[in-house]
Amino acid sequence: MQRRRNSLSFSAGLMRVQFILCALLMCSTGHAEDVVTGNFELIDHQGQAVTEHSFDGKLRLVFFGYTSCPDVCPTTLFEVARVMRQLGDEARQIQPIFISVDPENDTPERLASYVAAFHPALVGLTGTRQQLDAVAASFNVTYGIEQASGSDSGPGTVFHSSYLFLMDRQGAFLDVFGYGSKAGVIEARLREYL
Amino acid sequence: MKTISAFAIGLFLSLLISSTAFARYDDGARYAFVASASNKSIFIIDLQERSLAYTIELTKAPSSIVVSDRLKALVVGHAADDSLTLIDLSSAELTQIAYPLDLTPSTIEMSPVGETVAIFDKEAGRLEVHAFHRRAVLLSADNVQTESQFTFSSDGAMIFWVDDGNGTFNAVDLWSKRQSVELAKPWSGLSAVSRSIDGRVAFISEASAGVVHMIDLSTFSPLLKVHVGNRPGRPWGTTDGRYMLVPNNGDRTLTAISTASGATAYTVPTVDHPLFINPGWLDSTAATVGESGDVAFIDIDDGSVTHRYELEGAALDGIVTSDSRTLAIPVPEKGAMVFFDMRSRTRLSSIPGLPLDIGPAVLAISNNLCH
C-alpha cells in the first residue's frame, strides 16, 4: 500500500497504477474508530526482527522520524525520555519506540547510538521501504522525501507525521498526542493505564 | 498559631499570584489565539482545559493575528495605522514590540517554518514578505486580489501567487529568482492557490471555469487540469498528503482530488458557502464549515457526510489541535468558541463570554508534519 513516492510522474501508465493503488487504499481503509491498527514487521537497532507482539505486556509510546531530523524528532524524544524519568520504577511498564522512516541513512548501528542518547529503554526500529509503507499505513501516518524546489534539486529532505501514539499492552491504539505535547500531559494520560 | 496560618496563607497567595504572572503561553500545542478589535485585546484559549487562559491588552485595535512556534511570538496586524505588534509569548511580561509597515496589513500569513510573514494589503493589491529576524522585506508583489491567491512553499523558501489580471501562476524564491506560468486568459477567475503537503504540486482554482490546475513545482510546468464543481475556492490538503479538498462555492459541494493521480475521488454536497475545511483525527475525517455556521463532517475516504450541526451564528476560520482530535470554531455573533471532538464528530462544551467581534482562531502548531 504505497502512499508516497520520491518523485511524481504523470505518465499515463504510472497514473493508471497510482489510481488503482488509490482505489485499493480507499477500499481497505476503515472508519475513524479503527484507523490505527498498529501492526509492524521491522528490525530493531540490534538487527533483530520484531513485530508489535515483541513488546506484549508493555504500554508503548510510538513515534516516527529519522535521526537527522533537526527539531521535531529530538524534541519529541526528549519529552518521551522526560516522561520515562518522571515515571520512575513504573517506567518499566512502558516501551518507547522510535521508527525511522529513513532506512537509507539510519542503519541499526546509527539508530543504536541515536536512541541511547535519549533513554536506555528507547528502541529504534526501521525496515525496508515496503515494510515502512506497511507500518505507516497501519498507523495512518505519512512520510516521504521532499524534493527541493528548482531544477537543480538535491537529494531532498525527509518529511513525516509528527504524532506520538500511545498503544496498549497488546499493541492496540489508545491515544495520540500532537507535536509539542509536554511530558506532563503524556505522563498523566499514561498513568491512567498503569 | 494564627500568625503562622496568616503567613502560610500569604505565602500561598503570593506563590499563586507569581505563578500566574509568570505563566507562559508559548506552548504551541496548547494555546489558540483570537483577536477582538473593539476590546483591543487578544484572547488566549487553553485548548487542553477548553477555557479562557489570559487576555492580552493592546494599545491599538488588532485586525489580524498569526503565531510562530519557532519565534515563540504572536504577530498582530493593525490596519488602522499600518503596523504590526510582535508579542514575545515566552517572556513573563509578554513583551510587545512595535513594527511599522509601508502597507496596510489586511491579512498576514506565517510561513511554515515560522520565521517570515506574508503581509497582504487588500486595497492596494500588494503583497510583501518580511523576515523579522533580519528586519528585511524579502519580496514585494502587486496585482494580488485576495488573501486566497498566495501561499508559501512547504519549506518557506518560496511564495506562490496567482495574478488573475494576467492569468498567471507565479513563484518567487525569496532569496533569488522568479518563475511565471501562464495558466489562463486575463481575468479568467484564478481565485486561489494551495500546495500539496509534500510541497511538490501547486493547486490553483479557476473559479469561472470550474477547474483546478495542478503545477509541478520542481519544473514549474502544468500537469493536469481537473474539473471540479461550480466556482471552486481554495483547496485544503489533508495532512497525510493523499487528497486536496476543494470547496465549490457555487454549488455547496466539496471535491476531493487524489494528489497521487490527479483523479477526482468524489464530489459531495456539504455546506453553504464553505468557509474552511479542517481535516482531523488522523485524516479520517474533515469538518467543512459554512459562513452561516453550518458544519458537516465528512469521511475523507468515501466522502460520505456522517454528521451535521448548526452553530448559533456565523462562523469564522477555526483550528484543529496538533493531535488532530479537537476542532475549535469562533462564533462572533454569540461571543463564543465552539469545540468539536473530531474522532467522535460530536460537539463539546463552548467558551462563552468572548466579545462579539472576535476574529479567526490561530494556532502555532496545526500541521502534523515534520520537514
XYZ file of C-alpha atoms in Angstrom:
565
model
C 0.000 0.000 0.000
C 2.369 2.610 -1.196
C 1.127 6.073 -0.351
C 4.163 8.177 -1.246
C 6.704 8.396 -3.964
C 10.027 10.107 -4.179
C 9.198 11.807 -7.420
C 5.962 12.453 -9.182
C 5.495 11.242 -12.707
C 2.343 11.775 -14.611
C 2.893 9.422 -17.469
C -0.267 7.607 -18.374
C 0.959 4.220 -17.201
C 2.048 5.429 -13.816
C -1.152 7.390 -13.386
C -3.118 4.219 -14.010
C -1.082 2.306 -11.417
C -1.436 5.095 -8.915
C -5.163 5.279 -9.492
C -5.508 1.565 -8.837
C -3.432 1.891 -5.669
C -5.600 4.758 -4.517
C -8.741 2.787 -5.234
C -7.357 -0.147 -3.243
C -6.429 2.203 -0.438
C -9.910 3.661 -0.312
C -11.474 0.226 -0.212
C -9.191 -1.012 2.539
C -9.346 1.977 4.850
C -11.784 1.753 7.715
C -13.621 4.394 9.660
C -12.379 6.709 12.343
C -12.567 4.223 15.172
C -10.116 1.788 13.604
C -7.765 3.921 11.552
C -4.797 2.879 13.708
C -4.170 -0.864 13.797
C -0.541 -0.572 14.883
C 0.868 -3.651 13.152
C 4.506 -3.847 12.060
C 7.305 -6.152 10.996
C 10.641 -4.332 11.327
C 14.161 -4.742 12.655
C 15.393 -3.165 15.857
C 18.623 -1.255 16.475
C 20.338 -4.541 17.316
C 19.390 -6.037 13.970
C 16.699 -8.328 15.401
C 13.374 -8.846 13.628
C 10.452 -7.556 15.712
C 6.693 -7.198 15.452
C 4.123 -5.389 17.568
C 3.887 -8.576 19.653
C 7.573 -8.404 20.594
C 6.611 -5.822 23.194
C 3.468 -7.505 24.543
C 2.881 -6.766 28.193
C 4.112 -3.197 27.936
C 2.371 0.023 27.042
C 4.090 1.616 24.054
C 4.849 5.161 23.004
C 5.486 5.079 19.255
C 6.988 7.903 17.231
C 8.057 8.124 13.571
C 11.049 10.162 12.409
C 14.682 9.987 11.339
C 17.971 10.545 13.117
C 18.987 13.607 11.074
C 15.745 15.399 11.955
C 16.765 18.808 13.281
C 13.888 19.654 15.582
C 10.663 17.675 15.802
C 12.217 14.243 16.470
C 14.734 15.256 19.154
C 12.258 17.485 20.964
C 9.572 14.792 20.966
C 12.027 12.097 22.089
C 13.287 14.450 24.772
C 9.736 14.703 26.114
C 9.364 10.915 25.951
C 12.615 10.499 27.900
C 11.370 13.007 30.457
C 8.145 11.009 30.847
C 10.194 7.861 31.452
C 12.280 9.562 34.124
C 9.233 11.041 35.824
C 7.536 7.650 35.982
C 10.419 6.150 37.983
C 10.029 2.399 38.523
C 6.694 2.427 36.721
C 8.559 3.253 33.524
C 9.355 -0.473 33.322
C 5.797 -0.918 32.101
C 6.449 1.406 29.165
C 8.230 0.646 25.894
C 9.164 3.793 23.967
C 9.679 3.053 20.265
C 11.246 5.240 17.579
C 10.573 4.110 13.989
C 12.966 5.591 11.446
C 11.481 6.264 8.017
C 14.943 6.900 6.566
C 16.419 3.394 6.211
C 18.972 4.501 3.612
C 20.777 6.530 6.264
C 19.541 5.135 9.571
C 21.355 1.841 9.886
C 20.828 -0.243 13.047
C 24.218 0.972 14.306
C 23.288 4.592 13.796
C 19.886 4.025 15.364
C 21.521 2.377 18.358
C 23.694 5.353 19.177
C 20.828 7.772 18.488
C 18.237 6.181 20.788
C 20.815 5.637 23.543
C 21.335 9.382 23.688
C 17.748 9.866 24.845
C 16.912 6.941 27.133
C 18.242 3.416 27.644
C 14.777 1.908 27.208
C 14.139 3.601 23.864
C 14.132 1.117 20.982
C 14.937 2.159 17.430
C 13.222 0.325 14.584
C 13.450 0.516 10.833
C 12.948 -1.695 7.804
C 12.681 -1.876 4.075
C 10.639 0.681 2.170
C 7.936 -1.946 1.752
C 7.874 -2.650 5.481
C 7.822 1.044 6.301
C 4.992 1.680 3.857
C 3.023 -1.037 5.621
C 3.672 0.297 9.122
C 2.881 3.856 8.001
C -0.455 2.651 6.651
C -1.033 0.706 9.847
C -0.594 3.848 11.973
C -2.265 6.143 9.421
C 0.816 8.351 9.202
C 2.666 9.647 6.203
C 6.316 10.060 5.294
C 8.433 10.612 2.225
C 11.210 12.575 0.575
C 10.556 16.172 -0.332
C 12.453 17.414 -3.352
C 13.888 20.881 -3.054
C 12.271 23.489 -5.287
C 14.085 24.320 -8.507
C 15.558 22.394 -11.382
C 18.884 21.575 -9.682
C 17.255 19.944 -6.716
C 19.400 17.787 -4.477
C 18.580 14.532 -2.759
C 15.667 16.059 -0.861
C 14.702 16.027 2.783
C 12.645 13.574 4.775
C 9.200 14.533 5.983
C 6.949 12.582 8.290
C 3.905 12.856 10.529
C 4.730 14.083 13.998
C 2.146 12.255 16.102
C 3.148 10.329 19.228
C 0.994 7.223 19.634
C 0.082 5.523 22.910
C -0.622 1.833 22.345
C -1.860 -0.687 24.897
C -0.060 -3.790 26.220
C -1.103 -5.803 23.158
C -0.256 -3.052 20.695
C -3.766 -1.698 20.152
C -4.388 2.023 19.845
C -5.179 4.010 22.998
C -4.418 7.661 22.272
C -2.430 10.099 20.167
C -0.513 13.235 21.123
C 0.243 16.095 18.757
C 3.666 17.620 18.258
C 4.507 19.906 21.131
C 2.687 17.891 23.795
C 4.505 18.283 27.077
C 5.766 15.447 29.250
C 3.218 16.226 31.966
C 0.306 15.725 29.586
C 1.715 12.459 28.250
C 2.569 11.188 31.733
C -0.907 11.963 33.065
C -2.519 10.018 30.238
C -0.104 7.105 30.676
C -0.836 6.860 34.387
C -4.465 6.085 33.580
C -3.259 2.740 32.215
C -0.578 1.794 34.755
C -0.666 29.838 65.526
C -2.825 32.480 63.901
C 0.346 34.303 62.780
C 1.744 31.150 61.176
C -1.530 30.483 59.404
C -1.686 34.027 58.103
C 1.923 33.716 56.942
C 1.191 30.417 55.229
C -1.867 31.820 53.501
C 0.114 34.911 52.450
C 2.904 32.729 51.086
C 0.400 30.587 49.193
C -1.294 33.639 47.737
C 1.991 35.216 46.700
C 3.067 31.973 45.024
C -0.289 31.791 43.286
C -0.014 35.376 42.079
C 3.576 34.990 40.947
C 2.840 31.743 39.129
C 0.002 33.454 37.294
C 2.148 36.438 36.467
C 4.842 34.175 35.102
C 2.536 31.959 33.080
C 3.901 31.472 29.572
C 1.847 30.894 26.503
C 4.489 29.592 24.094
C 3.198 26.008 24.188
C 2.177 25.823 20.565
C 0.178 22.638 21.020
C -1.928 24.006 23.851
C -2.989 27.568 23.141
C -5.045 29.208 20.402
C -5.479 32.935 19.931
C -8.382 35.124 18.815
C -8.414 38.908 18.474
C -11.099 41.462 19.280
C -10.841 44.918 17.703
C -13.436 46.532 19.946
C -11.688 45.339 23.102
C -8.198 45.975 21.710
C -7.360 42.550 23.071
C -6.040 39.120 22.218
C -7.756 36.227 23.967
C -5.624 33.185 24.744
C -7.673 29.982 24.672
C -6.407 26.954 26.596
C -7.286 24.075 24.284
C -6.454 21.482 26.895
C -8.799 22.907 29.517
C -11.162 24.465 26.951
C -11.121 27.731 28.860
C -10.029 31.335 28.517
C -6.465 31.382 29.842
C -5.489 35.025 29.581
C -6.265 38.311 27.860
C -3.507 40.431 26.342
C -4.371 44.115 26.348
C -3.169 46.124 23.348
C -2.932 49.858 22.788
C -4.338 49.583 19.241
C -7.139 47.580 17.663
C -5.944 44.293 16.133
C -7.100 43.480 12.612
C -5.362 40.133 12.124
C -3.050 37.761 14.007
C -0.663 34.891 13.348
C 1.572 32.974 15.723
C 5.001 31.399 15.300
C 6.064 28.423 17.362
C 9.659 28.883 16.259
C 9.826 32.558 17.234
C 7.559 31.985 20.259
C 5.828 35.135 19.122
C 2.394 36.431 18.299
C 2.242 38.818 15.341
C -0.648 41.261 15.458
C -1.628 43.418 12.467
C -3.091 46.906 12.911
C -4.836 48.029 9.722
C -5.657 51.462 11.144
C -2.058 52.669 11.329
C -0.154 50.266 9.034
C 1.853 48.490 11.712
C 2.411 45.210 13.486
C 2.942 44.393 17.138
C 5.206 41.453 17.933
C 4.414 39.832 21.300
C 7.016 37.605 22.937
C 4.984 34.655 24.250
C 7.957 33.206 26.101
C 8.519 36.284 28.244
C 6.826 36.645 31.596
C 5.726 40.158 30.710
C 4.509 39.197 27.212
C 6.723 41.961 25.860
C 5.245 43.947 22.946
C 7.418 45.377 20.168
C 6.139 47.837 17.543
C 6.954 47.047 13.886
C 5.982 49.802 11.381
C 4.976 48.917 7.799
C 4.599 50.661 4.470
C 1.372 48.844 3.654
C -1.887 48.014 5.386
C -1.881 44.522 6.928
C -5.348 43.368 5.779
C -4.165 39.766 6.091
C -0.971 38.244 7.478
C 0.206 34.684 6.960
C 3.063 32.946 8.756
C 5.436 30.813 6.702
C 5.527 27.104 7.584
C 8.953 27.468 9.214
C 7.708 30.389 11.282
C 10.360 32.975 10.508
C 8.883 35.012 7.682
C 5.460 36.564 7.319
C 3.441 37.444 4.224
C 1.556 40.713 4.623
C -1.273 41.447 2.211
C -2.750 44.894 1.582
C -6.123 44.143 0.009
C -6.939 47.686 -1.101
C -3.580 48.189 -2.792
C -3.382 44.599 -4.073
C 0.128 44.450 -2.665
C 1.901 41.512 -1.065
C 5.111 41.756 0.968
C 7.156 39.094 2.704
C 9.061 40.224 5.799
C 11.847 38.431 7.666
C 11.577 39.612 11.263
C 14.964 38.321 12.357
C 16.565 40.495 9.645
C 14.028 43.299 9.735
C 14.058 42.993 5.963
C 11.475 42.945 3.179
C 12.251 39.878 1.072
C 9.574 40.342 -1.573
C 7.084 42.868 -2.898
C 4.430 41.869 -5.418
C 1.465 43.706 -6.887
C -1.792 42.662 -8.564
C -2.807 40.217 -5.836
C -6.562 40.480 -5.402
C -7.455 38.275 -2.413
C -5.818 36.509 0.500
C -6.640 33.170 -1.126
C -4.324 33.938 -4.033
C -0.985 33.383 -2.290
C 0.685 30.685 -0.213
C 4.157 29.692 0.969
C 6.102 26.657 -0.178
C 6.359 23.899 2.409
C 9.916 24.909 3.346
C 9.006 28.598 3.498
C 11.692 29.460 0.925
C 9.270 30.371 -1.847
C 5.968 32.131 -2.147
C 3.395 31.351 -4.804
C 0.614 33.606 -6.001
C -1.823 33.831 -8.852
C -2.273 37.026 -10.820
C -5.779 36.806 -12.236
C -5.303 40.025 -14.217
C -2.541 38.376 -16.233
C -3.796 34.807 -15.924
C -0.512 33.631 -14.424
C 0.771 31.487 -11.590
C 3.927 32.988 -10.088
C 6.609 31.584 -7.843
C 9.401 33.514 -6.233
C 12.368 32.080 -4.431
C 12.574 34.554 -1.574
C 16.343 34.672 -1.926
C 16.763 34.802 -5.719
C 14.695 34.057 -8.791
C 11.156 34.323 -10.084
C 9.160 31.904 -12.256
C 5.883 32.558 -14.011
C 3.482 30.120 -15.665
C 0.643 31.250 -17.931
C -2.495 29.368 -16.981
C -5.476 31.248 -18.311
C -6.592 34.328 -20.186
C -6.545 37.562 -18.175
C -9.375 37.853 -15.644
C -10.467 34.261 -16.060
C -11.048 33.945 -12.332
C -7.848 32.444 -10.912
C -9.203 32.597 -7.406
C -6.970 30.635 -5.066
C -3.712 28.719 -4.732
C -2.568 25.952 -2.380
C 0.215 23.403 -2.454
C 0.306 19.729 -1.644
C 1.568 18.823 1.823
C 4.766 17.371 0.368
C 5.375 20.627 -1.478
C 5.622 19.109 -4.935
C 2.417 20.266 -6.575
C 0.514 23.566 -6.594
C -3.261 23.546 -6.924
C -4.828 26.656 -8.458
C -8.569 27.154 -8.622
C -10.036 28.834 -11.682
C -13.477 29.805 -10.410
C -15.173 30.731 -13.685
C -14.156 27.519 -15.455
C -14.788 25.178 -12.503
C -11.323 23.654 -12.762
C -8.247 23.213 -10.590
C -4.860 23.471 -12.296
C -2.035 21.253 -11.000
C 1.503 22.610 -11.410
C 4.672 20.567 -10.883
C 6.693 22.788 -8.544
C 10.008 21.158 -9.384
C 9.743 22.114 -13.062
C 7.007 24.791 -12.931
C 5.125 23.011 -15.673
C 1.365 22.401 -15.818
C 0.450 18.789 -15.030
C -3.299 18.480 -15.182
C -6.499 20.468 -15.294
C -9.044 18.811 -13.008
C -12.739 19.548 -13.416
C -14.415 20.114 -10.074
C -17.657 21.850 -9.035
C -19.027 25.324 -9.590
C -16.757 28.234 -8.548
C -14.028 26.343 -6.680
C -12.346 28.100 -3.771
C -9.057 27.455 -2.032
C -8.074 23.769 -1.909
C -7.183 22.334 1.507
C -4.712 19.465 1.843
C -5.146 16.513 4.154
C -2.043 16.228 6.308
C -1.381 12.674 5.154
C -0.979 14.178 1.706
C -3.470 11.931 -0.042
C -6.127 14.446 -1.002
C -6.727 18.075 -1.810
C -10.232 19.011 -0.716
C -11.764 21.728 -2.875
C -14.826 23.668 -1.661
C -17.102 24.579 -4.570
C -18.736 27.826 -3.548
C -21.235 27.857 -6.385
C -22.987 24.569 -5.688
C -22.370 23.768 -1.990
C -20.204 20.767 -2.797
C -16.735 19.544 -1.987
C -14.440 17.761 -4.421
C -11.577 15.517 -3.302
C -8.617 15.290 -5.694
C -6.110 12.465 -5.290
C -2.654 14.061 -5.114
C -1.040 10.887 -6.468
C -3.082 10.567 -9.639
C -4.862 13.873 -10.043
C -8.104 11.918 -10.289
C -11.292 13.205 -8.708
C -12.119 10.831 -5.869
C -15.598 12.239 -5.207
C -17.753 15.353 -5.228
C -20.283 15.537 -2.423
C -22.783 18.127 -1.137
C -21.659 19.807 2.057
C -22.495 23.267 3.375
C -23.487 26.679 2.082
C -20.518 28.896 1.149
C -17.771 26.724 2.629
C -15.539 28.954 4.703
C -12.851 26.476 5.591
C -12.139 22.775 5.721
C -10.336 21.210 8.663
C -9.045 17.668 8.254
C -8.538 15.891 11.544
C -8.477 12.676 13.581
C -5.538 11.272 11.664
C -7.033 12.391 8.366
C -10.027 10.102 8.614
C -12.490 12.973 8.830
C -12.873 16.555 7.645
C -15.099 19.275 9.006
C -16.457 21.725 6.460
C -17.779 24.914 7.982
C -20.028 27.309 6.113
C -20.231 31.056 6.531
C -23.687 30.821 8.059
C -22.476 28.398 10.710
C -23.481 25.017 9.352
C -20.930 22.256 9.961
C -20.689 18.976 8.072
C -18.327 16.137 8.981
C -17.106 14.078 6.048
C -15.479 10.676 5.974
C -12.411 11.583 3.903
C -12.071 8.170 2.317
C -15.502 7.900 0.745
C -16.888 11.418 1.007
C -19.954 10.438 2.991
C -21.374 13.110 5.273
C -21.629 11.477 8.682
C -22.726 14.315 10.978
C -24.277 17.764 10.568
C -24.550 20.614 13.062
C -25.771 24.193 13.037
C -23.895 26.729 15.089
C -25.806 29.574 16.721
C -24.411 32.130 14.297
C -21.944 32.795 11.510
C -18.580 31.083 11.869
C -15.003 32.168 11.252
C -11.840 30.214 10.456
C -11.195 27.619 13.111
C -8.334 25.337 14.024
C -7.688 21.655 14.703
C -5.304 20.844 17.540
C -1.972 19.233 16.700
C -3.155 15.832 17.932
C -5.870 16.107 15.238
C -8.654 15.485 17.755
C -10.238 18.817 18.656
C -11.815 21.393 16.354
C -12.343 24.941 17.671
C -14.548 27.420 15.767
C -15.099 31.069 16.715
C -18.728 32.211 16.552
C -18.598 36.003 16.885
C -22.383 36.534 16.969
C -22.503 34.630 20.216
C -19.113 35.693 21.503
C -18.203 32.036 21.825
C -15.600 29.482 20.870
C -17.268 26.188 19.990
C -15.428 22.858 20.252
C -15.934 19.545 18.485
C -14.334 16.141 19.030
C -13.023 15.166 15.581
C -12.818 11.467 16.433
C -16.422 11.048 17.558
C -17.572 14.056 15.499
C -19.558 15.314 18.457
C -19.985 18.784 19.869
C -18.221 19.568 23.138
C -18.591 22.409 25.597
C -18.115 26.020 24.413
C -16.327 29.014 25.846
C -18.931 31.814 26.128
C -18.432 35.424 27.117
C -15.973 36.475 24.436
C -16.534 39.783 22.584
C -18.994 39.825 19.683
C -16.284 40.819 17.203
C -13.714 38.089 17.784
C -11.730 37.156 14.701
C -10.486 33.852 13.268
C -8.590 31.482 15.577
C -4.884 30.869 15.056
C -2.576 28.202 16.435
C 1.202 27.906 16.378
C 1.246 24.185 15.629
C -1.505 22.997 13.362
C 0.333 20.945 10.776
C 1.156 17.450 11.936
C 4.053 17.004 9.591
C 7.763 17.424 10.241
C 10.006 18.684 7.467
